[in-house]
Amino acid sequence: MPEREHSAIEIADNVHWIGALDPDLRSFDLILKTANGTTYNAYLVRGAGGAAVIDTVKEEFADDFFTRLEAVARYDEITAVVLNHLEPDHTGALPELMRRAPQAHIYVSMRGLKLLQAVLKDDLERYAYTLTNTGDSCALGDRRLSFVNTPYLHWPDTQCTFLEDARLLFSGDVFGCHFCDVRLYNDLVGDFRFSFEYYFKHIMRPFKRWVLEAVDKIEPLEPVLIAPAHGPILRDNPMDYVRSYRTLSNSYLPNEVEGKEKSLLIFYMSAYGATADMARSVYEGASTVSGVRVSLYDLQGGEIEPFVDLIESADGMVFGSPTINGDAVKPVWDVLASLISIETRSKLGGAFGSYGWSGEAVPMIEDRLRGLKMRVPEKGLRIKFNPTEDELAACHAYGRALAENLSGKAKPKEIDFAELQ
Ligand code: FEO
């Protein structure tokens, strides 16, 4: 292993990278593929009046972190520990760091306190801490670290920390990516564009509204160096990455359906044609409502990723699935499972399907939609075997009711308490 893999690396005047390399990681948080591994970046900032540690590393890499930290500072010199984000990949070494430097003052966002309690347990009582908000700062004598709250990028607790004299932004997960390269800087490492966009898409995309708010706060700082918690340090054109967050947050299928018009998507799978018949009637019923653009998709003929893009910009979606072995069919679950990467809160949802014995698919889909914080305003439709004419009329009415709800034309409903049990 080359010498520098064990060294702390000075990235700015009296600012050192003291993180850890994890080149063998192949999946992160169970949901991200990491073909290049990742890094857990932590930093030490030294000023005339103290030294600050910015973030730590995953617990199993604590030895690397402490080795690098000890190369540039003594524990009794550490006056501040700044936590930009408290997920375990950045706080794994925190309990041990605080045992070694108990005099250090912890800086954490207000939303981070509960997580800090969970990380340090009863030991937290032994340490001093300050809850930060945008504009608050921490002095290291001649240097100042100021805090920028960036909630939901990608957890509620996240913040960035700006070293004012160096115009260096310690950005936590923001502007990071899973890409391990010992050359460390964006102008030296391999081509990591795919990793950067992949990371955004899976980590930040559900919070695009918050990303745009954060970019509004970060752009005026005009950082000349961005030091994220994962992947390359951005020293070559760092503002390009800030702008790219804005672009990525505004992309993904510009809305075809605009203005007051609403978009309703109907997805289905059918084993013997019965659920397909239902889907066509739901589609025809919904299409009778003006101001709602309705689209019908057979999941047998589609790929998931484009559907997720469509769903992101839609106002409502309905899933039709037969019940097979007491469950909805896999392609429906595949789409529903993929929705964690987009914002679905308060979109309209619905479910329907044909069944033979028990018909669990519809309520299971509805539960998932509610779990995604979607509105499910109409009780889903279950029909045994092939639908009769009357049952197809019920499907038609169901589609119409959903579309009316989307368009604001639905009449107020009287709640039947029996249905709530
Ligand atoms: Fe890198 Fe959200 O932890």
XYZ file of C-alpha atoms and ligand atoms in Angstrom:
424
model
C 0.000 0.000 0.000
C 1.509 3.361 -0.945
C 2.729 5.551 1.930
C 0.081 8.188 1.414
C -2.717 5.669 2.042
C -1.722 5.767 5.703
C -1.140 9.506 5.894
C -3.222 12.471 6.808
C -3.355 14.685 3.719
C -3.255 18.473 3.911
C -6.021 19.792 1.638
C -5.728 23.475 2.626
C -3.600 25.494 5.014
C -3.780 23.594 8.336
C -6.702 21.499 7.157
C -6.096 17.750 6.896
C -8.093 14.854 5.499
C -8.093 12.195 8.229
C -10.717 9.851 6.809
C -10.692 6.227 5.719
C -10.718 4.308 2.442
C -13.121 1.409 1.892
C -12.285 0.171 -1.615
C -13.908 -3.255 -1.145
C -17.423 -2.089 -0.293
C -19.891 -3.261 -2.958
C -23.200 -2.110 -1.519
C -24.060 0.769 0.777
C -27.105 0.963 3.079
C -28.300 -2.163 1.207
C -29.720 -0.014 -1.623
C -26.713 1.441 -3.446
C -24.221 -0.432 -5.562
C -20.663 0.732 -4.942
C -18.530 -0.621 -7.761
C -15.574 1.570 -6.695
C -16.042 1.192 -2.950
C -16.267 4.417 -0.973
C -14.419 6.712 1.390
C -15.485 8.053 4.767
C -14.013 11.531 4.757
C -13.230 13.260 8.032
C -11.138 16.375 8.505
C -9.071 18.228 11.064
C -8.984 22.041 11.026
C -6.349 23.764 13.131
C -6.569 27.412 14.190
C -4.577 29.561 16.616
C -7.156 28.876 19.334
C -7.905 25.218 18.863
C -8.491 22.300 16.540
C -11.769 20.957 15.198
C -12.539 17.472 13.983
C -15.199 17.502 11.257
C -17.101 14.181 11.219
C -15.631 10.740 11.925
C -15.794 7.410 10.071
C -17.598 4.057 10.080
C -16.734 2.129 13.236
C -14.726 -0.644 11.553
C -12.396 2.007 10.076
C -11.797 3.796 13.381
C -8.168 2.656 13.590
C -7.346 4.343 10.254
C -9.076 7.506 11.410
C -7.258 7.670 14.755
C -3.899 6.923 13.117
C -4.354 9.835 10.720
C -5.728 12.105 13.426
C -2.777 11.386 15.716
C -0.400 12.294 12.883
C -1.647 15.889 12.932
C -3.018 16.605 16.422
C -2.944 15.533 20.066
C -6.263 14.628 21.623
C -5.922 17.334 24.282
C -5.655 19.950 21.516
C -9.089 19.165 20.104
C -11.505 21.898 21.120
C -14.397 21.128 18.805
C -16.065 18.140 17.163
C -18.422 19.151 14.357
C -21.011 16.618 13.225
C -22.465 17.410 9.831
C -24.534 14.222 9.797
C -25.037 11.456 12.331
C -25.560 8.364 10.202
C -23.281 5.559 11.494
C -20.850 5.828 8.558
C -19.842 9.222 9.989
C -20.292 8.669 13.725
C -18.908 5.148 14.115
C -15.713 6.468 15.725
C -17.431 9.253 17.673
C -17.885 7.478 21.052
C -14.187 6.553 21.121
C -13.113 10.021 19.920
C -15.052 11.604 22.787
C -13.502 9.194 25.278
C -10.057 10.291 24.040
C -10.924 14.011 23.795
C -13.650 14.558 26.438
C -12.923 18.288 26.605
C -14.014 18.791 22.982
C -17.219 20.748 22.481
C -19.698 19.058 20.110
C -21.522 21.072 17.439
C -24.583 19.412 15.961
C -27.748 20.671 14.274
C -30.929 20.972 16.338
C -32.483 18.042 14.509
C -29.354 16.016 15.249
C -29.713 15.997 19.033
C -31.882 12.868 19.252
C -29.441 11.010 17.008
C -26.505 12.236 19.105
C -28.238 10.848 22.197
C -28.659 7.540 20.380
C -24.964 7.439 19.414
C -23.439 8.489 22.748
C -26.179 7.158 25.063
C -25.676 8.188 28.706
C -22.122 9.391 27.972
C -23.581 12.486 26.311
C -24.119 13.971 29.788
C -20.340 14.110 30.222
C -19.763 16.318 27.171
C -20.572 19.901 26.270
C -22.539 20.453 23.115
C -24.188 23.250 21.148
C -27.162 22.899 18.828
C -26.485 24.838 15.636
C -28.566 26.705 13.119
C -27.676 28.538 9.914
C -25.472 31.523 10.720
C -24.122 30.114 13.993
C -20.382 29.636 14.162
C -17.529 28.189 16.151
C -14.240 30.074 16.579
C -10.814 28.446 16.547
C -8.964 31.633 17.497
C -8.085 33.204 14.174
C -10.390 30.949 12.145
C -14.130 30.539 12.093
C -16.364 27.654 11.142
C -19.911 28.723 10.295
C -22.834 26.366 9.966
C -25.376 26.054 7.182
C -28.443 23.991 7.962
C -29.298 21.713 5.040
C -32.115 19.555 6.430
C -33.160 16.414 4.542
C -29.984 16.187 2.497
C -30.613 13.358 3.064
C -31.544 13.086 6.754
C -33.290 15.721 8.859
C -30.093 16.410 10.821
C -27.755 17.327 7.967
C -25.724 20.517 7.924
C -22.691 21.858 6.071
C -19.795 23.666 7.743
C -17.943 26.536 6.081
C -14.364 27.462 6.944
C -14.577 31.142 6.157
C -10.928 32.147 5.588
C -10.269 29.245 3.210
C -13.779 29.353 1.660
C -13.834 25.621 2.223
C -17.184 23.879 2.536
C -17.325 20.653 4.540
C -20.522 19.416 2.975
C -21.294 16.077 4.642
C -23.105 13.719 2.263
C -24.007 16.657 0.002
C -21.919 16.709 -3.216
C -20.500 13.348 -2.185
C -20.457 10.025 -3.976
C -19.326 6.485 -3.407
C -16.019 6.424 -5.232
C -12.763 5.331 -3.639
C -9.560 6.648 -5.152
C -6.480 7.379 -3.080
C -5.650 10.336 -5.347
C -8.484 12.068 -3.461
C -9.042 15.176 -5.628
C -11.654 15.438 -8.376
C -9.049 16.477 -10.969
C -6.847 13.448 -10.186
C -9.193 10.526 -9.567
C -10.842 8.404 -12.255
C -14.030 9.438 -14.026
C -16.580 9.567 -11.208
C -19.424 11.341 -13.037
C -21.561 8.213 -13.006
C -21.048 7.755 -9.239
C -21.901 11.415 -8.552
C -25.178 11.257 -10.467
C -26.027 7.768 -9.197
C -25.527 8.975 -5.627
C -27.711 12.016 -6.218
C -30.416 9.908 -7.802
C -30.592 7.411 -4.940
C -29.798 9.614 -1.965
C -30.837 13.193 -2.695
C -33.539 12.874 -5.344
C -36.450 12.252 -2.932
C -35.590 15.572 -1.304
C -35.250 17.765 -4.407
C -37.208 20.617 -2.853
C -34.771 20.682 0.062
C -31.797 20.358 -2.272
C -32.837 23.537 -4.083
C -33.181 25.369 -0.743
C -29.723 24.188 0.283
C -28.190 25.234 -3.044
C -29.703 28.694 -2.535
C -27.774 28.904 0.749
C -24.526 27.443 -0.568
C -24.166 29.324 -3.878
C -23.550 32.746 -2.288
C -20.682 31.272 -0.242
C -18.811 30.542 -3.496
C -16.641 27.839 -1.956
C -13.279 27.308 -3.651
C -12.994 23.840 -2.151
C -15.766 21.388 -1.290
C -14.851 18.568 1.058
C -17.713 16.062 1.164
C -18.053 13.078 3.480
C -17.760 10.532 0.654
C -15.697 10.409 -2.510
C -13.447 12.961 -4.201
C -12.648 16.357 -2.705
C -13.839 18.951 -5.199
C -11.103 21.501 -5.824
C -11.365 21.851 -9.611
C -14.450 23.933 -10.477
C -16.305 23.135 -7.239
C -19.198 25.400 -8.192
C -19.920 23.127 -11.161
C -21.024 20.487 -8.653
C -23.232 22.963 -6.820
C -24.845 23.956 -10.110
C -25.200 20.333 -11.084
C -27.293 19.725 -7.929
C -29.606 22.470 -9.129
C -29.766 20.966 -12.622
C -30.344 17.443 -11.321
C -33.107 18.694 -9.037
C -34.889 20.310 -11.955
C -34.464 17.444 -14.401
C -36.169 14.061 -14.668
C -38.838 14.382 -17.312
C -39.950 17.960 -17.586
C -43.655 17.890 -16.963
C -45.549 16.997 -20.111
C -48.762 17.659 -18.220
C -48.638 21.212 -17.025
C -50.712 24.000 -15.630
C -53.892 22.939 -13.913
C -54.067 19.636 -15.780
C -53.360 16.571 -13.617
C -51.666 13.354 -14.594
C -52.988 9.939 -13.536
C -51.040 6.767 -14.367
C -52.610 3.315 -14.357
C -50.255 0.312 -14.172
C -51.388 -3.278 -14.285
C -50.377 -6.898 -14.723
C -52.844 -9.582 -15.704
C -52.594 -13.378 -15.581
C -55.791 -14.399 -17.464
C -56.995 -11.040 -18.787
C -59.446 -10.208 -15.976
C -57.268 -7.540 -14.334
C -56.510 -6.153 -17.822
C -60.270 -5.806 -18.451
C -60.598 -3.997 -15.136
C -57.654 -1.713 -16.028
C -59.266 -0.670 -19.310
C -62.517 0.212 -17.531
C -60.700 2.159 -14.805
C -58.848 3.964 -17.604
C -62.031 4.755 -19.536
C -63.798 5.991 -16.385
C -60.900 8.248 -15.416
C -60.683 9.570 -18.987
C -64.204 10.987 -18.765
C -62.985 13.654 -16.319
C -61.747 16.828 -17.947
C -58.492 18.298 -16.685
C -56.925 14.879 -16.027
C -54.508 13.241 -18.485
C -54.782 9.468 -17.993
C -52.174 6.922 -19.135
C -52.420 3.120 -19.124
C -49.370 0.845 -18.864
C -49.076 -2.929 -18.867
C -46.082 -3.650 -16.618
C -45.353 -6.744 -18.670
C -44.082 -4.468 -21.442
C -42.041 -1.927 -19.486
C -38.850 -1.238 -17.600
C -39.053 0.058 -14.067
C -36.727 3.045 -14.255
C -38.669 5.042 -16.889
C -41.859 4.335 -14.936
C -40.276 5.760 -11.783
C -39.408 8.921 -13.738
C -43.016 9.130 -14.947
C -44.397 8.614 -11.455
C -42.192 11.348 -10.044
C -43.909 13.967 -12.166
C -47.419 12.445 -11.974
C -50.151 13.482 -9.562
C -51.640 10.055 -9.047
C -51.135 6.376 -9.791
C -53.239 3.229 -9.639
C -51.915 -0.318 -9.599
C -53.813 -3.331 -10.839
C -52.617 -6.769 -9.802
C -54.117 -10.234 -9.608
C -53.605 -12.072 -6.331
C -51.257 -15.001 -6.772
C -50.257 -17.083 -3.754
C -51.790 -14.480 -1.474
C -49.729 -11.602 -2.846
C -49.517 -8.949 -5.544
C -47.297 -9.948 -8.467
C -43.582 -9.164 -8.455
C -43.468 -6.463 -11.200
C -45.958 -4.413 -9.171
C -43.827 -4.771 -6.048
C -40.723 -3.933 -8.074
C -42.225 -0.591 -9.085
C -43.537 0.092 -5.587
C -40.149 -0.737 -4.059
C -38.422 1.644 -6.470
C -40.470 4.604 -5.310
C -38.182 5.229 -2.331
C -35.935 7.247 -4.654
C -38.604 9.866 -5.386
C -40.997 12.096 -3.453
C -44.434 10.452 -3.335
C -45.932 12.257 -0.351
C -49.551 13.357 -0.947
C -49.800 11.949 -4.455
C -53.049 10.058 -5.081
C -52.971 6.267 -5.075
C -55.326 3.386 -5.755
C -55.409 -0.357 -6.360
C -57.592 -2.917 -8.075
C -57.360 -6.518 -9.167
C -59.031 -9.805 -9.965
C -58.632 -12.816 -7.666
C -59.615 -16.423 -7.275
C -59.491 -17.291 -3.576
C -58.485 -14.596 -1.160
C -57.659 -11.294 -2.974
C -54.929 -9.943 -0.693
C -53.128 -8.016 -3.458
C -55.348 -4.926 -3.378
C -55.168 -4.186 0.370
C -51.429 -4.982 0.357
C -50.833 -2.444 -2.418
C -52.982 0.114 -0.606
C -50.933 -0.386 2.578
C -47.746 0.230 0.634
C -49.172 3.391 -0.937
C -50.156 4.696 2.484
C -46.689 3.776 3.737
C -45.319 6.047 1.019
C -47.455 8.837 2.548
C -49.796 8.848 -0.434
C -53.517 9.595 -0.319
C -55.766 6.606 -0.973
C -59.158 8.334 -1.159
C -61.216 5.464 -2.649
C -61.463 1.926 -1.380
C -59.685 -0.387 -3.830
C -61.645 -2.719 -6.121
C -61.408 -6.501 -5.882
C -63.325 -8.685 -8.333
C -63.552 -12.477 -8.297
C -62.482 -14.036 -11.610
C -63.691 -12.277 -14.777
C -65.615 -9.052 -14.246
C -69.298 -8.950 -15.201
C -70.775 -5.943 -16.992
C -71.880 -4.521 -13.647
C -68.410 -5.033 -12.214
C -66.816 -3.316 -15.197
C -69.192 -0.428 -14.575
C -67.893 -0.350 -10.994
C -64.334 -0.176 -12.369
C -65.405 2.672 -14.643
C -66.915 4.495 -11.659
C -63.781 3.832 -9.601
C -61.538 5.383 -12.284
C -63.870 8.328 -12.579
C -63.941 8.858 -8.809
C -60.131 8.840 -8.626
C -59.825 11.330 -11.478
C -62.480 13.578 -9.938
C -60.572 13.515 -6.697
C -57.424 14.586 -8.559
C -59.174 17.358 -10.411
C -60.910 18.670 -7.296
C -64.354 17.760 -8.673
C -65.053 15.013 -6.136
C -68.026 15.554 -3.867
C -67.263 15.478 -0.113
C -67.620 11.896 1.101
C -69.569 10.695 4.074
C -67.293 8.448 6.096
C -68.639 4.992 6.794
C -67.105 4.043 10.114
C -67.584 0.362 9.366
C -65.010 0.743 6.585
C -62.433 2.060 9.004
C -62.376 -1.110 11.113
Fe -22.853 9.038 4.472
Fe -25.988 9.580 5.120
O -24.356 8.888 5.487
